[in-house]
Coordinates of C-alpha atoms and ligand atoms in Angstrom, one line a residue:
M17 CA 20.4 117.9 37.7
D18 CA 20.1 119.2 41.1
M19 CA 17.0 117.4 42.4
I20 CA 16.9 119.2 45.7
T21 CA 15.9 122.6 44.3
Q22 CA 13.6 121.2 41.6
A23 CA 10.0 120.3 42.2
P24 CA 8.9 116.9 40.9
R25 CA 7.6 116.8 37.3
G26 CA 3.9 117.7 37.0
T27 CA 3.7 119.8 40.1
L28 CA 3.3 123.6 40.5
D29 CA 4.3 126.0 43.2
V30 CA 1.9 128.9 43.9
L31 CA 4.1 131.8 44.7
P32 CA 3.2 134.7 47.1
E33 CA 2.6 137.0 44.1
D34 CA -0.2 134.7 42.9
S35 CA -1.7 133.3 46.1
H36 CA -4.3 135.9 46.4
K37 CA -5.7 134.8 43.1
W38 CA -6.1 131.3 44.5
Q39 CA -7.7 132.6 47.6
Y40 CA -10.1 134.7 45.5
I41 CA -11.2 131.7 43.4
E42 CA -11.5 129.4 46.3
S43 CA -13.5 131.7 48.5
T44 CA -15.8 132.8 45.6
A45 CA -16.5 129.1 44.8
L46 CA -17.1 128.1 48.4
S47 CA -19.3 131.1 49.2
I48 CA -21.5 130.7 46.1
A49 CA -21.8 127.0 46.9
Q50 CA -22.8 127.9 50.4
D51 CA -25.6 130.0 49.1
F52 CA -26.9 126.9 47.4
G53 CA -26.7 125.0 50.7
F54 CA -23.3 123.3 50.2
R55 CA -21.1 123.2 53.3
E56 CA -17.4 122.4 53.2
I57 CA -16.1 118.9 54.0
R58 CA -12.4 118.1 54.4
T59 CA -11.2 114.6 53.9
P60 CA -7.7 113.0 54.0
V61 CA -5.3 113.3 51.1
F62 CA -4.9 109.5 51.2
E63 CA -7.5 106.7 51.4
H64 CA -7.5 102.9 51.2
T65 CA -6.7 102.0 47.6
N66 CA -9.8 99.8 47.3
L67 CA -12.0 102.9 47.8
F68 CA -10.9 104.2 44.5
Q69 CA -10.8 100.8 42.8
R70 CA -14.5 100.4 43.8
S71 CA -15.7 103.9 43.0
V72 CA -13.6 105.3 40.1
G73 CA -13.5 101.7 38.6
E74 CA -11.0 99.0 38.0
T75 CA -11.1 99.5 34.2
T76 CA -10.6 103.2 34.1
D77 CA -7.4 105.0 33.1
V78 CA -7.2 106.6 36.5
V79 CA -7.1 103.3 38.4
Q80 CA -5.2 101.3 35.8
K81 CA -2.4 103.8 35.0
E82 CA -2.5 107.0 37.1
M83 CA -2.8 106.3 40.8
Y84 CA -0.1 107.1 43.3
T85 CA -0.4 103.9 45.3
F86 CA 2.0 102.7 47.9
E87 CA 2.2 100.4 50.8
D88 CA 2.5 102.1 54.2
K89 CA 4.7 100.9 57.0
G90 CA 1.8 98.9 58.4
G91 CA 1.5 97.0 55.1
R92 CA -1.8 98.7 54.0
S93 CA -2.3 99.7 50.4
I94 CA -2.8 103.5 50.4
T95 CA -3.5 105.8 47.5
L96 CA -3.3 109.6 47.2
R97 CA -6.7 110.7 46.1
P98 CA -7.1 111.0 42.3
E99 CA -10.4 112.9 42.7
G100 CA -12.7 114.2 45.4
T101 CA -16.0 112.3 45.1
A102 CA -14.9 109.0 46.6
G103 CA -13.5 110.5 49.8
A104 CA -16.6 112.7 50.3
A105 CA -18.9 109.7 49.7
R106 CA -16.8 107.5 52.1
A107 CA -17.0 110.2 54.8
A108 CA -20.7 110.8 54.3
L109 CA -21.3 107.0 54.8
E110 CA -18.8 106.6 57.7
H111 CA -20.3 109.5 59.7
G112 CA -24.0 108.7 58.9
L113 CA -24.6 112.0 57.2
L114 CA -27.3 110.4 55.1
N115 CA -29.3 109.5 58.2
S116 CA -30.3 113.1 58.7
A117 CA -32.5 115.3 56.4
L118 CA -31.8 114.7 52.8
P119 CA -30.2 115.9 50.6
V120 CA -26.8 116.3 52.1
K121 CA -24.8 118.9 50.2
V122 CA -21.0 119.2 50.6
S123 CA -18.3 121.2 48.9
Y124 CA -14.5 121.0 49.0
V125 CA -11.2 122.4 47.8
T126 CA -8.7 119.5 47.5
S127 CA -5.4 118.5 45.9
C128 CA -5.6 115.5 43.6
Y129 CA -2.9 113.2 42.3
R130 CA -2.7 111.4 39.0
Y131 CA 0.4 110.0 37.3
E132 CA -0.4 111.6 33.9
K133 CA 1.8 112.8 31.1
S134 CA 2.4 116.3 32.2
Q135 CA 1.4 119.0 29.7
K136 CA -0.4 122.3 29.5
G137 CA -3.5 122.0 31.7
R138 CA -2.5 118.5 32.9
Y139 CA -0.5 118.0 36.1
R140 CA 0.3 115.2 38.5
E141 CA -0.7 117.3 41.5
F142 CA -3.7 119.5 40.7
H143 CA -6.5 121.1 42.7
Q144 CA -10.2 120.8 42.4
F145 CA -13.1 122.7 43.8
G146 CA -16.0 120.3 43.9
V147 CA -19.5 119.7 45.3
E148 CA -21.4 116.5 46.0
C149 CA -25.2 116.3 46.6
F150 CA -26.3 113.0 48.2
G151 CA -30.0 111.9 48.3
A152 CA -31.5 113.9 45.5
A153 CA -33.0 111.8 42.7
A154 CA -35.0 114.5 40.9
P155 CA -33.9 116.0 37.6
Q156 CA -34.0 119.5 39.1
A157 CA -31.1 118.5 41.3
D158 CA -29.0 117.9 38.1
A159 CA -30.0 121.3 36.8
E160 CA -29.2 123.0 40.2
T161 CA -25.7 121.4 40.2
I162 CA -25.0 122.5 36.7
S163 CA -26.3 126.0 37.4
L164 CA -24.0 126.3 40.5
A165 CA -20.9 125.4 38.3
L166 CA -22.0 128.0 35.7
L167 CA -22.7 130.7 38.3
I168 CA -19.2 130.2 39.9
L169 CA -17.6 130.7 36.5
K170 CA -19.8 133.7 35.7
S171 CA -19.0 135.3 39.1
L172 CA -15.3 134.9 38.3
G173 CA -15.9 136.7 35.0
L174 CA -16.1 133.7 32.7
E175 CA -19.3 134.0 30.8
N176 CA -18.1 132.4 27.6
V177 CA -17.7 128.8 28.8
K178 CA -19.9 126.3 27.0
L179 CA -22.1 123.8 28.8
H180 CA -22.0 120.4 27.2
I181 CA -24.4 117.7 28.5
N182 CA -25.2 114.1 27.8
S183 CA -26.9 111.2 29.4
I184 CA -25.1 107.9 29.9
G185 CA -28.2 106.1 31.3
C186 CA -28.4 103.5 34.0
P187 CA -27.2 99.9 34.3
T188 CA -30.4 98.7 32.7
C189 CA -30.1 100.6 29.5
R190 CA -26.3 100.4 29.5
A191 CA -26.4 96.6 29.2
R192 CA -28.0 97.1 25.7
Y193 CA -25.5 99.8 24.8
H194 CA -22.5 97.6 25.9
E195 CA -23.7 95.0 23.4
A196 CA -23.7 97.5 20.6
L197 CA -20.3 98.9 21.6
R198 CA -18.7 95.5 21.9
A199 CA -19.9 94.5 18.5
Y200 CA -18.5 97.7 17.0
F201 CA -15.1 97.5 18.7
E202 CA -15.0 93.7 18.0
A203 CA -14.9 94.6 14.3
H204 CA -11.9 96.8 14.9
K205 CA -10.2 94.5 17.4
D206 CA -6.8 94.5 15.6
E207 CA -6.5 98.3 16.0
L208 CA -7.2 98.6 19.7
C209 CA -4.4 99.2 22.2
G210 CA -3.5 96.5 24.7
T211 CA -5.4 98.1 27.6
C212 CA -8.5 98.5 25.5
L213 CA -8.4 94.9 24.4
G214 CA -8.9 94.0 28.0
R215 CA -11.7 96.6 28.4
L216 CA -13.5 95.1 25.4
E217 CA -14.7 92.2 27.5
R218 CA -15.0 93.9 30.9
N219 CA -16.1 97.5 30.2
P220 CA -16.2 98.6 26.6
M221 CA -17.4 102.1 27.5
R222 CA -13.9 102.8 28.9
I223 CA -12.5 102.5 25.4
L224 CA -14.3 105.7 24.7
D225 CA -12.0 107.7 26.9
C226 CA -8.7 106.0 26.1
K227 CA -6.0 108.6 25.3
S228 CA -4.3 106.5 22.7
P229 CA -4.8 108.2 19.3
V230 CA -6.1 105.1 17.4
C231 CA -8.6 104.1 20.1
H232 CA -9.6 107.8 20.2
E233 CA -10.3 107.8 16.5
L234 CA -12.3 104.6 16.7
A235 CA -14.3 105.9 19.6
A236 CA -15.4 109.0 17.6
K237 CA -17.4 106.8 15.2
A238 CA -18.7 104.3 17.8
P239 CA -22.5 104.1 18.7
V240 CA -23.6 106.6 21.3
M241 CA -25.3 105.9 24.6
I242 CA -28.1 108.5 24.0
D243 CA -29.6 106.3 21.4
Y244 CA -30.0 103.4 23.9
L245 CA -31.6 105.2 26.9
C246 CA -34.5 103.4 28.6
D247 CA -37.7 105.3 29.0
N248 CA -37.0 106.4 32.6
C249 CA -33.5 107.7 31.8
A250 CA -34.8 109.5 28.6
A251 CA -37.6 111.1 30.7
H252 CA -35.1 112.2 33.3
F253 CA -32.8 113.7 30.7
E254 CA -35.7 115.6 29.1
A255 CA -36.7 117.0 32.5
V256 CA -33.1 118.2 33.2
K257 CA -33.1 119.9 29.8
G258 CA -36.5 121.4 30.7
C259 CA -35.1 123.0 33.8
L260 CA -32.1 124.4 31.9
D261 CA -34.4 125.7 29.2
A262 CA -36.7 127.4 31.7
A263 CA -33.8 129.2 33.3
E264 CA -32.5 130.1 29.8
M265 CA -29.2 128.3 30.3
P266 CA -27.9 127.4 26.9
Y267 CA -26.3 123.9 26.4
E268 CA -25.1 121.7 23.7
L269 CA -25.8 118.0 23.5
D270 CA -22.5 116.3 23.3
T271 CA -23.1 112.6 22.8
H272 CA -19.4 111.8 23.2
I273 CA -19.1 112.8 26.9
V274 CA -18.8 109.7 28.9
R275 CA -16.5 110.9 31.7
G276 CA -13.5 108.9 32.7
L277 CA -14.8 107.5 35.9
D278 CA -17.1 104.5 36.2
Y279 CA -19.5 105.8 38.8
Y280 CA -21.5 108.1 36.6
T281 CA -25.1 107.4 35.6
R282 CA -27.6 109.4 33.6
T283 CA -26.6 113.1 33.4
V284 CA -23.0 114.0 32.7
F285 CA -21.7 117.4 31.8
E286 CA -18.6 119.4 31.0
L287 CA -17.9 123.1 31.0
V288 CA -15.6 123.9 28.1
A289 CA -13.5 127.1 28.0
P290 CA -12.9 129.0 24.7
N291 CA -9.5 127.4 24.4
G292 CA -11.1 124.0 24.4
L293 CA -10.0 123.0 27.9
V294 CA -12.6 121.3 30.1
V295 CA -12.6 123.4 33.3
A296 CA -15.3 121.5 35.1
G297 CA -16.9 118.1 34.8
G298 CA -19.5 116.2 36.7
G299 CA -22.7 114.4 36.7
R300 CA -25.0 111.9 38.5
Y301 CA -23.7 108.7 40.2
D302 CA -26.8 107.0 41.5
G303 CA -25.1 103.7 42.2
L304 CA -22.0 104.9 44.0
L305 CA -23.1 105.0 47.6
Q306 CA -24.5 101.5 47.4
E307 CA -21.4 100.3 45.6
L308 CA -19.4 101.5 48.5
G309 CA -21.5 99.3 50.8
G310 CA -23.7 102.2 52.0
V311 CA -27.3 103.2 51.6
A312 CA -29.0 103.1 48.2
Q313 CA -29.2 106.8 47.8
P314 CA -28.5 108.7 44.6
G315 CA -25.8 111.3 44.3
L316 CA -24.4 113.9 41.9
G317 CA -21.7 116.5 41.8
F318 CA -19.0 118.2 39.8
A319 CA -15.3 119.1 40.1
M320 CA -13.6 122.2 38.7
G321 CA -9.9 122.1 37.9
L322 CA -8.4 125.1 39.6
E323 CA -5.1 125.3 37.7
R324 CA -7.1 125.2 34.5
L325 CA -9.6 127.7 35.7
L326 CA -6.9 130.2 36.7
M327 CA -5.2 129.7 33.3
V328 CA -8.5 130.3 31.5
M329 CA -9.3 133.3 33.6
E330 CA -5.9 134.9 32.8
E331 CA -6.3 134.1 29.1
N332 CA -9.7 135.8 29.1
G333 CA -8.5 138.9 31.0
C334 CA -10.7 138.3 34.0
H335 CA -10.5 140.7 36.8
F336 CA -8.8 139.7 40.0
P337 CA -8.9 141.7 43.2
P338 CA -5.6 143.5 43.8
A339 CA -3.0 141.8 45.9
P340 CA -3.2 143.0 49.5
K341 CA -0.8 145.8 50.2
C342 CA 0.9 147.4 53.2
E343 CA -1.2 150.3 54.5
L344 CA 1.5 152.0 56.6
Y345 CA 5.2 151.7 56.7
F346 CA 7.1 153.0 59.8
V347 CA 10.5 154.4 58.8
S348 CA 12.5 154.4 62.0
M349 CA 15.8 156.0 62.9
G350 CA 17.6 155.1 66.2
T351 CA 16.9 152.5 68.9
K352 CA 14.2 154.5 70.6
A353 CA 12.4 155.1 67.4
V354 CA 12.6 151.4 66.5
Q355 CA 11.0 150.5 69.8
Q356 CA 8.3 153.2 69.6
C357 CA 7.5 152.1 66.0
F358 CA 7.3 148.5 67.1
A359 CA 4.9 149.5 69.9
M360 CA 2.7 151.5 67.6
A361 CA 2.7 148.8 64.9
T362 CA 1.6 146.2 67.5
K363 CA -1.4 148.3 68.5
L364 CA -2.4 149.1 64.9
R365 CA -2.1 145.4 64.0
E366 CA -4.4 144.5 66.8
G367 CA -6.8 146.9 65.2
G368 CA -6.5 145.1 61.9
V369 CA -4.3 147.6 60.0
A370 CA -1.7 146.2 57.6
V371 CA 1.5 147.8 59.1
E372 CA 5.1 147.0 58.5
C373 CA 8.3 148.4 60.0
D374 CA 12.0 147.9 59.4
I375 CA 13.3 144.6 60.7
V376 CA 16.5 144.6 58.7
G377 CA 18.2 147.6 60.2
R378 CA 18.3 149.7 57.0
S379 CA 19.2 153.3 56.6
L380 CA 16.4 155.9 56.3
K381 CA 16.9 156.1 52.5
A382 CA 16.9 152.3 52.1
Q383 CA 13.7 152.0 54.2
M384 CA 11.9 154.6 52.1
K385 CA 12.9 152.7 49.0
Y386 CA 11.7 149.4 50.4
A387 CA 8.4 151.0 51.5
D388 CA 8.0 152.2 47.9
K389 CA 8.7 148.7 46.6
L390 CA 6.2 147.2 48.9
G391 CA 3.6 149.6 47.5
A392 CA 2.9 151.0 51.0
R393 CA 0.0 153.5 50.9
Y394 CA 1.5 155.7 53.6
T395 CA 4.9 156.1 55.4
V396 CA 5.7 157.8 58.6
V397 CA 9.3 158.7 59.4
V398 CA 10.1 158.5 63.2
G399 CA 13.4 159.9 64.6
D400 CA 14.5 161.7 67.7
N401 CA 12.7 164.8 66.6
E402 CA 9.4 163.1 66.1
L403 CA 9.7 161.3 69.4
E404 CA 10.3 164.5 71.2
T405 CA 7.4 166.5 69.7
G406 CA 5.0 163.5 69.4
V407 CA 4.2 164.8 65.9
A408 CA 5.3 163.3 62.5
Q409 CA 4.5 163.5 58.8
L410 CA 2.1 161.0 57.2
K411 CA 3.2 160.8 53.6
D412 CA 0.7 159.6 51.0
M413 CA 3.0 157.5 48.7
T414 CA 0.7 157.9 45.7
T415 CA 0.3 161.7 45.7
G416 CA 3.5 162.5 47.5
E417 CA 1.6 164.8 49.8
S418 CA 2.3 164.9 53.6
E419 CA 0.2 165.9 56.5
E420 CA 0.9 166.3 60.2
I421 CA -0.2 163.5 62.5
R422 CA 0.2 162.8 66.2
L423 CA 2.1 159.7 67.3
D424 CA -0.6 158.4 69.7
D425 CA -3.8 156.5 69.6
S426 CA -5.3 159.0 67.2
L427 CA -3.2 157.5 64.5
Y428 CA -5.6 154.6 64.3
T429 CA -8.6 156.9 63.9
T430 CA -6.7 158.9 61.3
L431 CA -6.0 155.8 59.2
Y432 CA -9.5 154.4 59.7
R433 CA -11.1 157.7 58.6
K434 CA -8.8 157.7 55.5
S435 CA -9.9 154.2 54.6
L436 CA -13.5 155.1 55.0
D437 CA -13.0 158.2 52.8
R438 CA -11.5 155.9 50.1
E439 CA -14.4 153.5 50.4
L440 CA -16.9 156.3 50.1
A441 CA -15.1 157.7 47.1
G442 CA -15.3 154.2 45.5
M443 CA -19.0 154.1 46.2
T444 CA -19.6 157.5 44.7
N445 CA -17.8 156.3 41.6
L446 CA -20.0 153.2 41.5
F447 CA -23.2 155.1 42.0
G448 CA -22.1 157.8 39.6
S449 CA -21.6 155.2 36.9
V450 CA -25.0 153.5 37.7
A451 CA -26.6 157.0 37.5
E452 CA -25.1 157.5 34.1
I453 CA -26.4 154.2 32.8
G454 CA -29.9 154.6 34.4
Ligands
AMP17 P1 -12.3 114.5 36.4 O1 -12.2 114.2 37.9 O2 -11.3 113.7 35.6 O3 -13.7 114.6 35.9 O4 -11.7 116.0 36.3 C1 -12.4 117.1 36.8 C2 -11.7 118.4 36.4 O5 -10.4 118.4 37.1 C3 -11.4 118.5 35.0 O6 -12.4 119.1 34.3 C4 -10.1 119.3 35.0 O7 -10.5 120.7 35.0 C5 -9.4 118.9 36.2 N1 -8.4 117.9 36.0 C6 -8.5 116.6 35.8 N2 -7.3 116.0 35.6 C7 -6.4 117.0 35.7 C8 -4.9 117.1 35.6 N3 -4.2 116.0 35.5 N4 -4.3 118.3 35.8 C9 -5.1 119.4 35.9 N5 -6.4 119.4 36.0 C10 -7.1 118.3 35.9

């Protein structure tokens, strides 16, 4: 197998024909989050390994089996980030973001790395859009975070994702739950996988998200956290649901959501697509900042898997904005015309027009064919004749109609006027259809 021209297993290339879809998803998510007060944070792809051991948790699948960890040339243990929360929390603490007005709200688009069995919707390099909100303890913060995730999906045309919520309590009520879980799994000790045997002592909750089929089956019948919530956690959960009810956001209680990372407390949630894939997951992590040696401030957030989101959008026939196209293609014949077209293209590009000209040295016919392939909206043929008269034909490639234009600065105005006309026509269509409805 030729390794040089083959990407590593579990990775995906985004090709030029699809990149506008990614840009659309990312900019939609970032801009809606911005309306909620979240501002973008960018953190490194790699961090010190112990950051993830501390935050994600030593007994999780992610830390035990899936991290890309290596020693750098300085002998430090480094890990490619398996998720976005730890880095954001680390940066917030390092730069004292929590010393200013609270809450602090950050958003991000990041690549993540997990050595997982690659399959549909599961990759070794994947991308997340995520948000973190530090310093908000009230239940309405949970509801706000959930509503942001839902609104992003709705804006992208996905109204049929289901919101699943659960509460996994705090360390106080969890101690009681651990007892019950341990007793349950103790009775099935012989059936547990090797990893889970170790978890039984140290963190029995992690058995609940083990991917081995037998453990998974046992987990389905295990006691559930929701039955062990302390009064405070139960009241918090009721208040979160109260907000969701008030805003008429439907949800399902899913007592089996525990999330695969240790830092979660109280509210956890997942957004489930019609095909069953979890496109986003998140929740509260009130102990994380302190665990990392920082201030005792609560936090919460979610992450959306972008590969999965794109897959689900395509499966559901969601609308994407069209790929950007060439507005004007200059077809040139002869050295003088090439130079003149280059000069005109330079000016038009400075004005923000998407212009292309021949850079291959093709024949007139081949240039026209290429312009057609590009989907150029207009073409202008420039040869000796056009140079001499300063007049050329602007050809509308959709209608095939041509009109006379001058090869000077008025070309910019002509193109601009045409784009305004199209925009106006689009608006008339829109208002026309609104009028019909109203
Ligand atoms: P998690 O950090 O595990 O809670 O995951 C958050 C979201 O990231 C999930 O809901 C998925 O949409 C996505 N995700 C997690 N792991 C993968 C993976 N291996 N490949 C693709 N997407 C993933």
